[in-house]
mmCIF file of C-alpha atoms in Angstrom:
data_model
loop_
_atom_site.group_PDB
_atom_site.id
_atom_site.type_symbol
_atom_site.label_atom_id
_atom_site.label_comp_id
_atom_site.label_asym_id
_atom_site.label_seq_id
_atom_site.Cartn_x
_atom_site.Cartn_y
_atom_site.Cartn_z
ATOM 1 C CA MET A 1398 136.398 100.712 113.700
ATOM 2 C CA LEU A 1399 132.795 100.078 112.692
ATOM 3 C CA ARG A 1400 131.114 96.709 113.208
ATOM 4 C CA ALA A 1401 128.584 96.147 110.429
ATOM 5 C CA LEU A 1402 125.830 93.687 109.589
ATOM 6 C CA ALA A 1403 124.634 93.407 105.962
ATOM 7 C CA VAL A 1404 121.144 91.996 105.328
ATOM 8 C CA ASP A 1405 120.013 90.823 101.878
ATOM 9 C CA ASP A 1406 118.089 87.752 100.730
ATOM 10 C CA GLU A 1407 119.973 87.648 97.400
ATOM 11 C CA GLN A 1408 123.242 85.814 98.072
ATOM 12 C CA PRO A 1409 125.361 87.457 95.323
ATOM 13 C CA SER A 1410 124.298 90.938 96.478
ATOM 14 C CA LEU A 1411 124.962 90.015 100.101
ATOM 15 C CA GLU A 1412 128.424 88.658 99.353
ATOM 16 C CA GLU A 1413 129.354 91.734 97.317
ATOM 17 C CA LEU A 1414 128.135 94.094 100.037
ATOM 18 C CA VAL A 1415 130.036 92.255 102.768
ATOM 19 C CA TYR A 1416 133.155 92.273 100.569
ATOM 20 C CA LEU A 1417 132.931 96.027 99.914
ATOM 21 C CA LEU A 1418 132.341 96.787 103.582
ATOM 22 C CA ASN A 1419 135.295 94.693 104.716
ATOM 23 C CA ALA A 1420 137.454 96.486 102.152
ATOM 24 C CA ASP A 1421 136.686 99.872 103.741
ATOM 25 C CA PRO A 1422 139.417 100.817 106.266
ATOM 26 C CA ARG A 1423 136.819 102.319 108.621
ATOM 27 C CA VAL A 1424 135.026 98.960 108.963
ATOM 28 C CA GLY A 1425 136.565 96.581 111.457
ATOM 29 C CA SER A 1426 134.226 93.691 110.668
ATOM 30 C CA ALA A 1427 131.255 93.023 108.416
ATOM 31 C CA GLU A 1428 128.983 89.977 108.583
ATOM 32 C CA GLY A 1429 125.999 88.909 106.488
ATOM 33 C CA ALA A 1430 122.442 87.770 107.201
ATOM 34 C CA SER A 1431 120.194 86.347 104.494
ATOM 35 C CA ASP A 1432 116.879 87.598 105.890
ATOM 36 C CA ALA A 1433 115.441 90.032 108.430
ATOM 37 C CA THR A 1434 114.554 87.330 110.961
ATOM 38 C CA GLU A 1435 118.134 86.100 111.071
ATOM 39 C CA ALA A 1436 119.319 89.695 111.312
ATOM 40 C CA LEU A 1437 116.983 90.391 114.223
ATOM 41 C CA ARG A 1438 118.342 87.381 116.137
ATOM 42 C CA ARG A 1439 121.870 88.597 115.454
ATOM 43 C CA ILE A 1440 121.034 92.129 116.606
ATOM 44 C CA ASN A 1441 119.424 90.803 119.792
ATOM 45 C CA ARG A 1442 122.631 88.918 120.617
ATOM 46 C CA ALA A 1443 124.619 92.080 119.928
ATOM 47 C CA LEU A 1444 122.464 94.162 122.268
ATOM 48 C CA GLU A 1445 122.710 91.518 124.980
ATOM 49 C CA SER A 1446 126.507 91.564 124.731
ATOM 50 C CA GLY A 1447 126.578 95.361 125.133
ATOM 51 C CA PRO A 1448 128.241 98.101 123.035
ATOM 52 C CA ASP A 1449 131.713 96.848 123.916
ATOM 53 C CA GLY A 1450 130.909 93.143 123.693
ATOM 54 C CA PRO A 1451 132.355 90.739 121.135
ATOM 55 C CA GLU A 1452 129.082 90.573 119.165
ATOM 56 C CA ALA A 1453 128.292 94.294 119.121
ATOM 57 C CA ILE A 1454 126.901 95.880 115.914
ATOM 58 C CA ASP A 1455 127.192 99.580 115.134
ATOM 59 C CA VAL A 1456 125.328 99.704 111.824
ATOM 60 C CA VAL A 1457 122.995 97.548 109.717
ATOM 61 C CA PHE A 1458 123.118 97.809 105.908
ATOM 62 C CA LEU A 1459 119.608 96.718 105.067
ATOM 63 C CA ASP A 1460 117.824 95.647 101.888
ATOM 64 C CA ILE A 1461 114.108 96.528 101.679
ATOM 65 C CA HIS A 1462 112.381 93.860 99.567
ATOM 66 C CA MET A 1463 112.812 90.506 101.330
ATOM 67 C CA PRO A 1464 110.378 87.621 101.896
ATOM 68 C CA GLY A 1465 108.554 87.642 105.208
ATOM 69 C CA LEU A 1466 109.786 90.480 107.385
ATOM 70 C CA ASP A 1467 111.068 93.187 105.032
ATOM 71 C CA GLY A 1468 113.704 95.839 105.640
ATOM 72 C CA LEU A 1469 111.261 98.586 106.611
ATOM 73 C CA ASP A 1470 109.581 96.236 109.100
ATOM 74 C CA LEU A 1471 112.934 95.445 110.686
ATOM 75 C CA ALA A 1472 113.865 99.130 110.881
ATOM 76 C CA ARG A 1473 110.552 99.878 112.622
ATOM 77 C CA LEU A 1474 111.250 97.151 115.157
ATOM 78 C CA LEU A 1475 114.687 98.600 115.827
ATOM 79 C CA THR A 1476 113.202 102.002 116.723
ATOM 80 C CA GLY A 1477 111.659 100.294 119.746
ATOM 81 C CA PHE A 1478 115.068 99.283 121.129
ATOM 82 C CA ALA A 1479 116.762 101.483 123.720
ATOM 83 C CA LYS A 1480 120.079 101.653 121.860
ATOM 84 C CA PRO A 1481 119.613 100.211 118.350
ATOM 85 C CA PRO A 1482 122.341 100.135 115.701
ATOM 86 C CA LEU A 1483 122.311 102.765 112.968
ATOM 87 C CA VAL A 1484 120.574 101.826 109.710
ATOM 88 C CA VAL A 1485 121.613 102.332 106.078
ATOM 89 C CA PHE A 1486 119.191 101.081 103.439
ATOM 90 C CA VAL A 1487 120.714 99.416 100.364
ATOM 91 C CA THR A 1488 118.034 98.761 97.771
ATOM 92 C CA ALA A 1489 117.196 98.694 94.073
ATOM 93 C CA HIS A 1490 113.997 100.686 94.664
ATOM 94 C CA GLU A 1491 113.880 104.493 94.805
ATOM 95 C CA GLY A 1492 110.302 104.787 96.048
ATOM 96 C CA PHE A 1493 110.864 104.080 99.749
ATOM 97 C CA ALA A 1494 113.272 106.926 100.573
ATOM 98 C CA VAL A 1495 110.713 108.961 102.519
ATOM 99 C CA GLN A 1496 109.731 106.007 104.733
ATOM 100 C CA ALA A 1497 113.406 105.180 105.207
ATOM 101 C CA PHE A 1498 114.352 108.628 106.445
ATOM 102 C CA ASP A 1499 111.229 108.826 108.613
ATOM 103 C CA LEU A 1500 112.706 105.767 110.324
ATOM 104 C CA LYS A 1501 115.923 107.748 110.993
ATOM 105 C CA ALA A 1502 118.009 105.984 108.363
ATOM 106 C CA VAL A 1503 121.505 107.425 108.024
ATOM 107 C CA ASP A 1504 121.582 106.937 104.255
ATOM 108 C CA TYR A 1505 119.757 105.383 101.292
ATOM 109 C CA VAL A 1506 122.059 103.654 98.786
ATOM 110 C CA LEU A 1507 120.715 102.433 95.463
ATOM 111 C CA LYS A 1508 121.775 99.189 93.756
ATOM 112 C CA PRO A 1509 123.920 98.384 91.915
ATOM 113 C CA VAL A 1510 126.150 99.517 94.731
ATOM 114 C CA ARG A 1511 129.109 101.656 93.707
ATOM 115 C CA ARG A 1512 132.198 101.501 95.919
ATOM 116 C CA GLU A 1513 132.374 105.315 96.127
ATOM 117 C CA ARG A 1514 128.716 105.669 97.112
ATOM 118 C CA LEU A 1515 128.999 102.994 99.788
ATOM 119 C CA ALA A 1516 132.120 104.691 101.117
ATOM 120 C CA GLU A 1517 130.088 107.899 101.539
ATOM 121 C CA ALA A 1518 127.467 105.996 103.532
ATOM 122 C CA VAL A 1519 130.205 104.530 105.749
ATOM 123 C CA ARG A 1520 131.620 108.037 106.228
ATOM 124 C CA ARG A 1521 128.249 109.294 107.431
ATOM 125 C CA VAL A 1522 127.915 106.407 109.856
ATOM 126 C CA ALA A 1523 131.432 106.960 111.197
ATOM 127 C CA GLN A 1524 130.703 110.668 111.631
ATOM 128 C CA LEU A 1525 127.583 109.934 113.647
ATOM 129 C CA MET A 1526 129.393 107.356 115.749
ATOM 130 C CA ASP A 1527 132.091 109.909 116.554
ATOM 131 C CA ALA A 1528 129.409 112.430 117.543
ATOM 132 C CA ALA A 1529 127.259 109.930 119.456
ATOM 133 C CA PRO A 1530 128.176 111.181 122.970
ATOM 134 C CA LEU A 1531 126.993 114.675 121.984
ATOM 135 C CA ILE A 1532 124.153 114.038 119.516
ATOM 136 C CA PRO A 1533 121.329 111.604 120.414
ATOM 137 C CA VAL A 1534 120.700 110.380 116.883
ATOM 138 C CA HIS A 1535 117.757 108.099 117.676
ATOM 139 C CA GLU A 1536 116.113 110.542 120.099
ATOM 140 C CA PRO A 1537 116.072 113.807 118.105
ATOM 141 C CA ASP A 1538 115.250 117.088 119.808
ATOM 142 C CA PRO A 1539 111.677 118.043 118.782
ATOM 143 C CA ASP A 1540 112.760 121.702 118.836
ATOM 144 C CA GLN A 1541 115.309 121.041 116.078
ATOM 145 C CA ILE A 1542 115.479 119.425 112.673
ATOM 146 C CA SER A 1543 118.633 117.944 111.178
ATOM 147 C CA VAL A 1544 119.789 119.154 107.753
ATOM 148 C CA GLU A 1545 122.800 118.298 105.626
ATOM 149 C CA LEU A 1546 125.087 120.947 104.237
ATOM 150 C CA GLY A 1547 128.254 120.006 102.376
ATOM 151 C CA GLY A 1548 128.269 116.512 103.872
ATOM 152 C CA VAL A 1549 127.917 117.891 107.428
ATOM 153 C CA THR A 1550 124.797 117.335 109.523
ATOM 154 C CA ARG A 1551 123.592 120.490 111.239
ATOM 155 C CA PHE A 1552 120.625 121.218 113.474
ATOM 156 C CA VAL A 1553 118.191 124.045 112.742
ATOM 157 C CA ALA A 1554 115.835 125.367 115.406
ATOM 158 C CA VAL A 1555 112.205 124.931 114.329
ATOM 159 C CA GLU A 1556 111.378 128.388 115.701
ATOM 160 C CA ASP A 1557 113.854 129.907 113.218
ATOM 161 C CA ILE A 1558 112.035 128.430 110.195
ATOM 162 C CA THR A 1559 109.854 131.059 108.522
ATOM 163 C CA HIS A 1560 108.240 128.829 105.917
ATOM 164 C CA ALA A 1561 108.658 125.556 104.055
ATOM 165 C CA GLU A 1562 108.239 124.901 100.340
ATOM 166 C CA ALA A 1563 107.245 121.593 98.721
ATOM 167 C CA HIS A 1564 109.649 119.909 96.275
ATOM 168 C CA GLY A 1565 108.012 116.552 95.540
ATOM 169 C CA ASP A 1566 108.949 114.191 98.385
ATOM 170 C CA TYR A 1567 111.355 116.834 99.689
ATOM 171 C CA ALA A 1568 110.811 120.193 101.392
ATOM 172 C CA ARG A 1569 112.931 123.347 101.383
ATOM 173 C CA LEU A 1570 113.091 125.004 104.795
ATOM 174 C CA HIS A 1571 113.615 128.771 104.816
ATOM 175 C CA THR A 1572 115.225 130.742 107.630
ATOM 176 C CA ALA A 1573 116.606 134.278 107.854
ATOM 177 C CA GLN A 1574 120.090 132.792 107.365
ATOM 178 C CA GLY A 1575 119.311 130.667 104.281
ATOM 179 C CA SER A 1576 117.451 127.565 103.146
ATOM 180 C CA HIS A 1577 117.896 123.816 103.487
ATOM 181 C CA LEU A 1578 116.483 120.895 101.490
ATOM 182 C CA VAL A 1579 115.330 117.940 103.614
ATOM 183 C CA ARG A 1580 114.028 114.494 102.665
ATOM 184 C CA ILE A 1581 110.600 115.038 104.234
ATOM 185 C CA PRO A 1582 107.368 115.748 102.320
ATOM 186 C CA LEU A 1583 105.506 118.954 103.180
ATOM 187 C CA SER A 1584 102.449 116.987 104.356
ATOM 188 C CA THR A 1585 104.576 115.302 107.040
ATOM 189 C CA LEU A 1586 105.935 118.637 108.257
ATOM 190 C CA GLU A 1587 102.398 120.063 108.295
ATOM 191 C CA GLU A 1588 101.225 117.291 110.609
ATOM 192 C CA ARG A 1589 104.362 117.356 112.756
ATOM 193 C CA TRP A 1590 104.457 121.141 113.242
ATOM 194 C CA ARG A 1591 100.741 122.038 113.383
ATOM 195 C CA SER A 1592 100.906 122.388 117.162
ATOM 196 C CA ARG A 1593 103.944 124.664 116.810
ATOM 197 C CA GLY A 1594 102.064 127.336 114.874
ATOM 198 C CA PHE A 1595 102.684 126.233 111.281
ATOM 199 C CA VAL A 1596 99.773 126.377 108.855
ATOM 200 C CA ARG A 1597 99.311 125.327 105.237
ATOM 201 C CA ILE A 1598 98.486 128.305 102.994
ATOM 202 C CA HIS A 1599 98.952 126.648 99.605
ATOM 203 C CA ARG A 1600 99.686 123.191 98.235
ATOM 204 C CA ARG A 1601 103.323 124.305 97.985
ATOM 205 C CA HIS A 1602 103.744 126.378 101.146
ATOM 206 C CA LEU A 1603 103.658 125.948 104.909
ATOM 207 C CA VAL A 1604 104.242 129.089 107.013
ATOM 208 C CA ALA A 1605 105.006 129.827 110.659
ATOM 209 C CA LEU A 1606 102.325 132.222 111.906
ATOM 210 C CA ARG A 1607 104.806 134.002 114.181
ATOM 211 C CA HIS A 1608 106.841 135.014 111.114
ATOM 212 C CA VAL A 1609 103.912 136.432 109.112
ATOM 213 C CA ASP A 1610 104.484 140.201 108.883
ATOM 214 C CA GLU A 1611 101.569 141.159 106.634
ATOM 215 C CA LEU A 1612 98.327 139.761 105.236
ATOM 216 C CA ARG A 1613 97.583 141.342 101.855
ATOM 217 C CA LEU A 1614 94.267 141.493 99.968
ATOM 218 C CA ASP A 1615 94.410 142.682 96.367
ATOM 219 C CA ALA A 1616 91.598 142.293 93.811
ATOM 220 C CA GLY A 1617 90.326 139.129 95.407
ATOM 221 C CA THR A 1618 93.738 137.499 95.842
ATOM 222 C CA VAL A 1619 95.323 136.887 99.232
ATOM 223 C CA SER A 1620 99.024 136.749 100.035
ATOM 224 C CA VAL A 1621 101.262 136.985 103.084
ATOM 225 C CA LEU A 1622 104.607 138.631 103.640
ATOM 226 C CA VAL A 1623 106.998 136.307 105.456
ATOM 227 C CA ASP A 1624 110.532 137.546 106.116
ATOM 228 C CA GLN A 1625 110.259 139.943 103.133
ATOM 229 C CA VAL A 1626 109.015 137.136 100.856
ATOM 230 C CA GLU A 1627 105.478 137.386 99.442
ATOM 231 C CA LEU A 1628 103.659 134.046 99.272
ATOM 232 C CA GLN A 1629 100.350 133.327 97.549
ATOM 233 C CA VAL A 1630 97.492 132.011 99.709
ATOM 234 C CA SER A 1631 95.058 129.658 97.995
ATOM 235 C CA ARG A 1632 91.321 130.334 98.307
ATOM 236 C CA ARG A 1633 90.679 127.156 100.272
ATOM 237 C CA HIS A 1634 93.202 128.210 102.946
ATOM 238 C CA ALA A 1635 92.518 131.965 103.050
ATOM 239 C CA ARG A 1636 89.653 131.981 105.608
ATOM 240 C CA GLU A 1637 91.440 129.646 108.020
ATOM 241 C CA LEU A 1638 94.614 131.722 107.790
ATOM 242 C CA ARG A 1639 92.762 134.990 108.488
ATOM 243 C CA ASP A 1640 91.026 133.451 111.504
ATOM 244 C CA LEU A 1641 94.279 132.078 112.916
ATOM 245 C CA LEU A 1642 96.069 135.387 112.476
ATOM 246 C CA MET A 1643 93.200 137.297 114.117
ATOM 247 C CA ARG A 1644 93.166 134.935 117.081
ATOM 248 C CA ARG A 1645 96.910 135.212 117.407
ATOM 249 C CA THR A 1646 96.742 139.000 117.380
ATOM 250 C CA ALA A 1647 93.914 139.004 119.940
ATOM 251 C CA ASN A 1648 95.960 136.875 122.304
#
């Protein structure tokens, strides 16, 4: 049974969220905090009591816009704890999803909160709690990236990714077995994977050099063949790509 803490500075929203959480059969208890500072004190007491203590908290359902310390600030503080509770953001604002998932949020629920949507968030939390002994959620393996497929979280090896394609604030990761859409912008993946041999070839594409099979020059245009897929290379990236491929071949 999950032990939840809901955090929202708007009392009606807080009361509704606590009510909906307590109505879910997977939630053993749900309490409320009216601001992030109060929530942080409550979480500190929970951590001091231990995972099996009477004040333990498994998950925090967290609003973003609050006076003083906001929800994103609190989530950042929690990443510094050894064993922090899971975080689900519950907010009226769509524009913070990327920051939320960069902070390892389990889910991002938009207000007004629908019972069915909240139940899905609770399901995801319960699934992670069940898998906790096997999957270190807050210490992800840098050699893997988590993706969701049919409501199930799976882990894809970074070395199996041939290229990534930009979709706004999302990216589609391509492997020989298929593709996966993740809530991470391409610019973030470019920075994160630069040292692993990924290079930007176009505003829409990031490729793994080890999976480049051919470099093609045709009437002044440059393209690469990656896992039987031809991708356009922009002029600004063409020289850097050629140099990197030549150095890789020489080594």
